[in-house]
Coordinates of C-alpha atoms in Angstrom, one line a residue:
X170 CA -18.6 -82.8 -224.7
X171 CA -17.0 -85.9 -226.4
X172 CA -17.9 -84.5 -229.8
X173 CA -15.9 -81.4 -229.1
X174 CA -13.0 -83.4 -227.9
X175 CA -13.1 -85.6 -231.0
X176 CA -13.4 -82.7 -233.4
X177 CA -10.6 -80.8 -231.7
X178 CA -8.2 -83.6 -231.7
X179 CA -8.9 -84.3 -235.4
X180 CA -8.3 -80.7 -236.3
X181 CA -5.2 -80.6 -234.1
X182 CA -3.7 -83.7 -235.8
X183 CA -4.5 -82.4 -239.4
X184 CA -3.0 -79.1 -238.5
X185 CA 0.2 -80.8 -237.0
X186 CA 0.5 -82.9 -240.2
X187 CA 0.0 -79.9 -242.5
X188 CA 2.7 -77.8 -240.6
X189 CA 4.9 -80.8 -239.9
X190 CA 5.3 -81.5 -243.6
X191 CA 7.0 -78.0 -243.8
X192 CA 8.8 -77.9 -240.5
X193 CA 10.4 -81.3 -240.5
X194 CA 12.4 -81.1 -243.8
X195 CA 13.5 -77.6 -243.3
X196 CA 14.6 -78.1 -239.7
X197 CA 16.6 -81.2 -241.0
X198 CA 18.3 -79.4 -243.8
X199 CA 19.2 -76.4 -241.6
X200 CA 20.6 -78.6 -238.9
X201 CA 22.8 -80.3 -241.4
X202 CA 23.9 -77.0 -242.8
X203 CA 25.4 -76.0 -239.4
X204 CA 28.2 -78.5 -240.0
X205 CA 29.0 -77.4 -243.6
X206 CA 30.9 -74.3 -244.9
X207 CA 27.6 -72.8 -246.1
X208 CA 26.9 -70.5 -243.2
X209 CA 30.5 -69.4 -243.0
X210 CA 30.3 -68.4 -246.6
X211 CA 27.2 -66.4 -245.9
X212 CA 28.8 -64.7 -242.9
X213 CA 31.8 -63.7 -245.0
X214 CA 29.6 -62.3 -247.7
X215 CA 27.5 -60.1 -245.4
X216 CA 30.3 -59.0 -243.0
X217 CA 31.3 -55.9 -245.0
X218 CA 27.8 -54.6 -244.7
X219 CA 27.5 -54.6 -241.0
X220 CA 28.8 -51.1 -240.7
X221 CA 25.6 -49.9 -242.1
X222 CA 23.8 -51.2 -238.9
X223 CA 26.6 -50.0 -236.5
X224 CA 27.9 -53.5 -236.1
X225 CA 31.3 -55.0 -236.2
X226 CA 32.0 -57.6 -239.0
X227 CA 32.0 -60.5 -236.5
X228 CA 28.3 -59.6 -235.6
X229 CA 27.4 -61.2 -238.9
X230 CA 27.7 -64.5 -237.2
X231 CA 24.8 -64.4 -234.7
X232 CA 22.8 -62.6 -237.4
X233 CA 23.2 -65.4 -240.0
X234 CA 22.8 -68.2 -237.3
X235 CA 19.6 -66.5 -235.9
X236 CA 18.0 -66.2 -239.2
X237 CA 18.8 -69.6 -240.4
X238 CA 18.1 -71.3 -237.1
X239 CA 16.3 -69.6 -234.2
X240 CA 16.6 -66.9 -231.5
X241 CA 18.3 -69.3 -229.1
X242 CA 21.0 -70.2 -231.5
X243 CA 21.5 -66.4 -232.4
X244 CA 21.8 -65.5 -228.7
X245 CA 24.3 -68.3 -228.2
X246 CA 26.4 -66.8 -230.8
X247 CA 26.1 -63.3 -229.3
X248 CA 27.4 -64.7 -225.9
X249 CA 30.5 -65.8 -227.7
X250 CA 31.5 -62.5 -228.8
X251 CA 32.7 -59.3 -227.1
X252 CA 30.2 -56.7 -228.2
X253 CA 29.0 -53.1 -227.0
X254 CA 25.6 -52.7 -225.4
X255 CA 24.5 -50.8 -228.5
X256 CA 25.6 -53.7 -230.8
X257 CA 23.8 -56.2 -228.6
X258 CA 20.6 -54.2 -228.7
X259 CA 20.7 -53.7 -232.4
X260 CA 21.3 -57.4 -232.9
X261 CA 18.6 -58.3 -230.5
X262 CA 16.2 -55.9 -232.4
X263 CA 17.1 -57.3 -235.9
X264 CA 16.7 -60.9 -234.7
X265 CA 13.4 -60.3 -233.0
X266 CA 12.0 -59.1 -236.4
X267 CA 13.9 -61.6 -238.5
X268 CA 14.7 -65.1 -237.1
X269 CA 14.1 -68.7 -238.1
X270 CA 13.2 -67.3 -241.6
X271 CA 13.1 -70.7 -243.5
X272 CA 10.7 -72.4 -241.1
X273 CA 8.4 -69.5 -240.1
X274 CA 8.2 -68.0 -243.7
X275 CA 7.5 -71.5 -245.2
X276 CA 4.7 -71.9 -242.5
X277 CA 3.2 -68.6 -243.6
X278 CA 3.4 -69.7 -247.2
X279 CA 1.5 -72.9 -246.2
X280 CA -1.4 -70.8 -244.8
X281 CA -1.8 -69.2 -248.3
X282 CA 0.5 -66.0 -248.1
X283 CA 3.0 -64.9 -250.7
X284 CA 6.4 -65.9 -249.5
X285 CA 8.0 -62.8 -250.8
X286 CA 5.7 -60.6 -248.9
X287 CA 6.7 -62.3 -245.6
X288 CA 10.5 -62.1 -246.3
X289 CA 10.3 -58.4 -247.5
X290 CA 8.4 -57.4 -244.2
X291 CA 10.7 -59.4 -241.9
X292 CA 14.1 -58.5 -243.5
X293 CA 12.8 -54.9 -244.2
X294 CA 11.9 -54.3 -240.5
X295 CA 15.2 -55.8 -239.4
X296 CA 17.3 -53.7 -241.7
X297 CA 15.4 -50.4 -241.3
X298 CA 15.1 -50.6 -237.5
X299 CA 18.8 -51.4 -237.2
X300 CA 19.8 -48.3 -239.3
X301 CA 17.3 -46.0 -237.3
X302 CA 18.6 -47.1 -233.9
X303 CA 22.3 -46.8 -235.1
X304 CA 21.6 -43.2 -236.2
X305 CA 19.5 -42.2 -233.3
X306 CA 21.3 -43.7 -230.4
X307 CA 24.7 -42.1 -229.6
X308 CA 25.4 -44.1 -226.4
X309 CA 25.8 -47.7 -225.5
X310 CA 29.6 -47.9 -226.3
X311 CA 30.4 -49.8 -223.0
X312 CA 31.1 -53.5 -223.3
X313 CA 27.9 -55.6 -222.8
X314 CA 27.9 -57.8 -219.6
X315 CA 26.2 -61.0 -220.2
X316 CA 24.3 -62.8 -217.6
X317 CA 24.8 -66.6 -216.7
X318 CA 23.7 -68.7 -219.6
X319 CA 24.7 -72.4 -220.0
X320 CA 26.3 -73.0 -223.4
X321 CA 26.9 -76.7 -223.2
X322 CA 26.0 -78.4 -226.3
X323 CA 26.6 -81.8 -228.0
X324 CA 29.3 -81.8 -230.5
X325 CA 28.7 -84.7 -233.0
X326 CA 31.6 -86.8 -234.2
X327 CA 31.4 -87.6 -237.9
X328 CA 28.4 -87.4 -240.3
X329 CA 26.6 -90.3 -238.9
X330 CA 26.2 -88.5 -235.6
X331 CA 25.4 -85.2 -237.4
X332 CA 22.6 -86.9 -239.3
X333 CA 21.3 -88.5 -236.2
X334 CA 21.3 -85.2 -234.3
X335 CA 19.7 -83.4 -237.2
X336 CA 16.8 -86.1 -237.3
X337 CA 16.4 -85.8 -233.5
X338 CA 16.0 -81.9 -233.7
X339 CA 13.5 -82.3 -236.6
X340 CA 11.6 -84.9 -234.7
X341 CA 11.6 -82.9 -231.5
X342 CA 10.3 -79.8 -233.5
X343 CA 7.3 -82.0 -234.6
X344 CA 6.7 -83.3 -231.1
X345 CA 6.7 -79.9 -229.7
X346 CA 4.4 -78.7 -232.5
X347 CA 1.9 -81.4 -231.6
X348 CA 2.1 -80.9 -227.8
X349 CA 1.1 -77.2 -228.4
X350 CA -1.1 -77.4 -231.4
X351 CA -3.4 -80.4 -230.5
X352 CA -4.4 -79.2 -227.0
X353 CA -4.8 -75.7 -228.3
X354 CA -7.2 -76.9 -231.1
X355 CA -9.2 -78.9 -228.5
X356 CA -9.6 -75.9 -226.2
X357 CA -10.6 -73.7 -229.2
X358 CA -13.2 -76.3 -230.2
X359 CA -14.7 -76.3 -226.6
X360 CA -14.7 -72.4 -226.7
X361 CA -16.6 -72.6 -230.0
X362 CA -19.1 -75.1 -229.0
X363 CA -19.9 -73.4 -225.7
X364 CA -20.2 -69.9 -227.2
X365 CA -17.2 -68.5 -225.2
X366 CA -15.3 -67.8 -228.3
X367 CA -18.0 -65.4 -229.5
X368 CA -17.6 -63.4 -226.2
X369 CA -13.9 -63.4 -226.5
X370 CA -14.2 -62.1 -230.2
X371 CA -16.5 -59.3 -229.1
X372 CA -14.0 -58.2 -226.5
X373 CA -11.3 -58.2 -229.1
X374 CA -13.4 -56.4 -231.7
X375 CA -12.0 -53.0 -230.9
X376 CA -8.5 -54.1 -231.3
X377 CA -9.0 -56.0 -234.6
X378 CA -11.0 -53.2 -236.1
X379 CA -8.4 -50.8 -235.2
X380 CA -5.8 -52.8 -237.0
X381 CA -8.1 -53.0 -240.1
X382 CA -9.3 -56.7 -239.6
X383 CA -12.6 -58.4 -238.9
X384 CA -13.4 -59.8 -235.5
X385 CA -12.9 -63.4 -236.6
X386 CA -9.1 -62.9 -236.6
X387 CA -8.9 -62.3 -233.0
X388 CA -8.0 -65.8 -231.9
X389 CA -5.2 -65.9 -234.5
X390 CA -3.7 -62.7 -233.2
X391 CA -3.8 -63.8 -229.6
X392 CA -2.3 -67.2 -230.4
X393 CA 0.5 -65.7 -232.5
X394 CA 1.3 -63.0 -229.9
X395 CA 1.6 -65.5 -227.1
X396 CA 3.0 -68.7 -228.6
X397 CA 4.6 -67.8 -231.8
X398 CA 4.2 -67.5 -235.4
X399 CA 4.3 -71.2 -236.4
X400 CA 1.7 -72.2 -233.8
X401 CA -0.3 -69.1 -234.5
X402 CA -0.3 -70.4 -238.2
X403 CA -2.0 -73.6 -237.0
X404 CA -4.8 -71.6 -235.4
X405 CA -5.1 -69.6 -238.7
X406 CA -5.3 -72.6 -240.9
X407 CA -8.3 -73.7 -238.9
X408 CA -9.7 -70.2 -238.9
X409 CA -9.7 -70.0 -242.7
X410 CA -11.5 -73.2 -243.0
X411 CA -14.2 -72.7 -240.4
X412 CA -14.5 -68.9 -239.8
X413 CA -14.1 -67.7 -243.4
X414 CA -11.1 -65.4 -242.7
X415 CA -10.6 -63.3 -245.9
X416 CA -7.3 -63.1 -247.8
X417 CA -7.0 -59.5 -246.8
X418 CA -7.4 -60.3 -243.0
X419 CA -5.1 -63.2 -243.3
X420 CA -2.4 -61.0 -244.8
X421 CA -2.9 -58.2 -242.2
X422 CA -2.8 -60.7 -239.4
X423 CA 0.5 -62.2 -240.5
X424 CA 2.0 -58.8 -241.2
X425 CA 1.2 -57.9 -237.5
X426 CA 2.5 -61.3 -236.4
X427 CA 5.8 -61.3 -238.4
X428 CA 6.5 -57.9 -236.8
X429 CA 5.4 -59.1 -233.3
X430 CA 5.0 -62.6 -232.2
X431 CA 5.6 -64.7 -229.0
X432 CA 6.2 -61.4 -227.2
X433 CA 6.7 -62.9 -223.8
X434 CA 9.2 -65.6 -224.7
X435 CA 11.0 -63.5 -227.4
X436 CA 11.4 -60.7 -225.0
X437 CA 12.4 -62.6 -221.8
X438 CA 15.2 -64.7 -223.6
X439 CA 17.1 -61.5 -224.3
X440 CA 17.5 -60.6 -220.7
X441 CA 20.8 -62.6 -220.2
X442 CA 22.4 -60.4 -222.8
X443 CA 22.4 -57.5 -220.4
X444 CA 20.3 -55.0 -222.5
X445 CA 17.1 -53.2 -221.6
X446 CA 14.3 -55.4 -222.9
X447 CA 11.3 -53.0 -222.3
X448 CA 12.3 -50.8 -225.3
X449 CA 12.6 -53.9 -227.4
X450 CA 9.0 -55.0 -226.6
X451 CA 7.7 -51.4 -227.1
X452 CA 9.4 -51.0 -230.5
X453 CA 8.0 -54.4 -231.7
X454 CA 4.5 -53.6 -230.6
X455 CA 4.6 -50.1 -232.0
X456 CA 6.0 -51.1 -235.4
X457 CA 3.4 -53.9 -235.7
X458 CA 0.6 -51.7 -235.0
X459 CA 1.7 -48.8 -237.2
X460 CA 2.7 -51.1 -240.1
X461 CA -0.6 -53.2 -239.9
X462 CA -2.8 -50.0 -239.8
X463 CA -0.8 -48.4 -242.6
X464 CA -1.1 -51.5 -244.9
X465 CA -4.9 -51.8 -244.0
X466 CA -5.4 -48.1 -244.9
X467 CA -3.6 -48.4 -248.3
X468 CA -5.5 -51.6 -249.0
X469 CA -8.9 -49.8 -248.3
X470 CA -7.9 -47.0 -250.6
X471 CA -7.3 -49.4 -253.5
X472 CA -10.6 -51.2 -252.8
X473 CA -12.6 -48.1 -253.0
X474 CA -10.8 -46.7 -256.0
X475 CA -12.6 -48.9 -258.5
X476 CA -16.1 -48.2 -256.8
X477 CA -15.4 -44.5 -257.2
X478 CA -14.5 -44.9 -261.0
X479 CA -17.8 -47.0 -261.5
X480 CA -19.8 -44.2 -259.7
X481 CA -18.2 -41.5 -261.9
X482 CA -19.0 -43.4 -265.1
X483 CA -22.6 -44.0 -264.1
X484 CA -23.0 -40.3 -263.5

């Protein structure tokens, strides 16, 4: 029992260090950017494009903030604007696919994936889903009624306070990472050592096979679905080392998770916006399943093509 605890703690600390080296500097830089004109410039740049998604120009504000920071920041920006129910739903859908891009995409790259793949998938899903909803939904023109949400925040005075606040945010991000990843790694180690993980993997086997992956990706999928992409990446780093997860399964798992991760939290936090959240959850899950199965099918086709050529030449 003590050996499991020791191994789990060691794995958790190592994973926290690996991810922390990515999360801390990016969080620090983005936190500082909030108090510079950079985000404002980007908002002005993309505002004319908002009509494609059925959004007003000012809707670019939560879109940019949510992608640079996180969902909470994006939702806070939405609450400061007077938007229609349709606009709020489209923004929520876009941000559910594409948020906290710098941190989460960098974490995915740290696991071993191509950064451009993650960015194309997340931005592509956000853009295409918004266009489809805008064209398909003819209602939702009434003004959105927001629920009660506290918007009190600390306003720093001068660059010294800005830097201190940014350092606090970056440090808090690492502490939060450690509080989740380290216990998670300990639990997983106990599950492995006592054979429970093998049982769980067999239960999940039909799901992982349906998505085109091997059974050893099951824990990664569950972790990403429940606690988010960054923490799911922590589990995946360990799985690649110990369980021999292939690059193909690694890619497919992340394609699924960038489409649909932290489903409980990311769905519930949209409730104060006064929009129907069940369609949001259904769309995310459906897109994740269909996209992953499609990519897996295409991948298999390319894998079998060389074998067919070899067989033809031999005959």
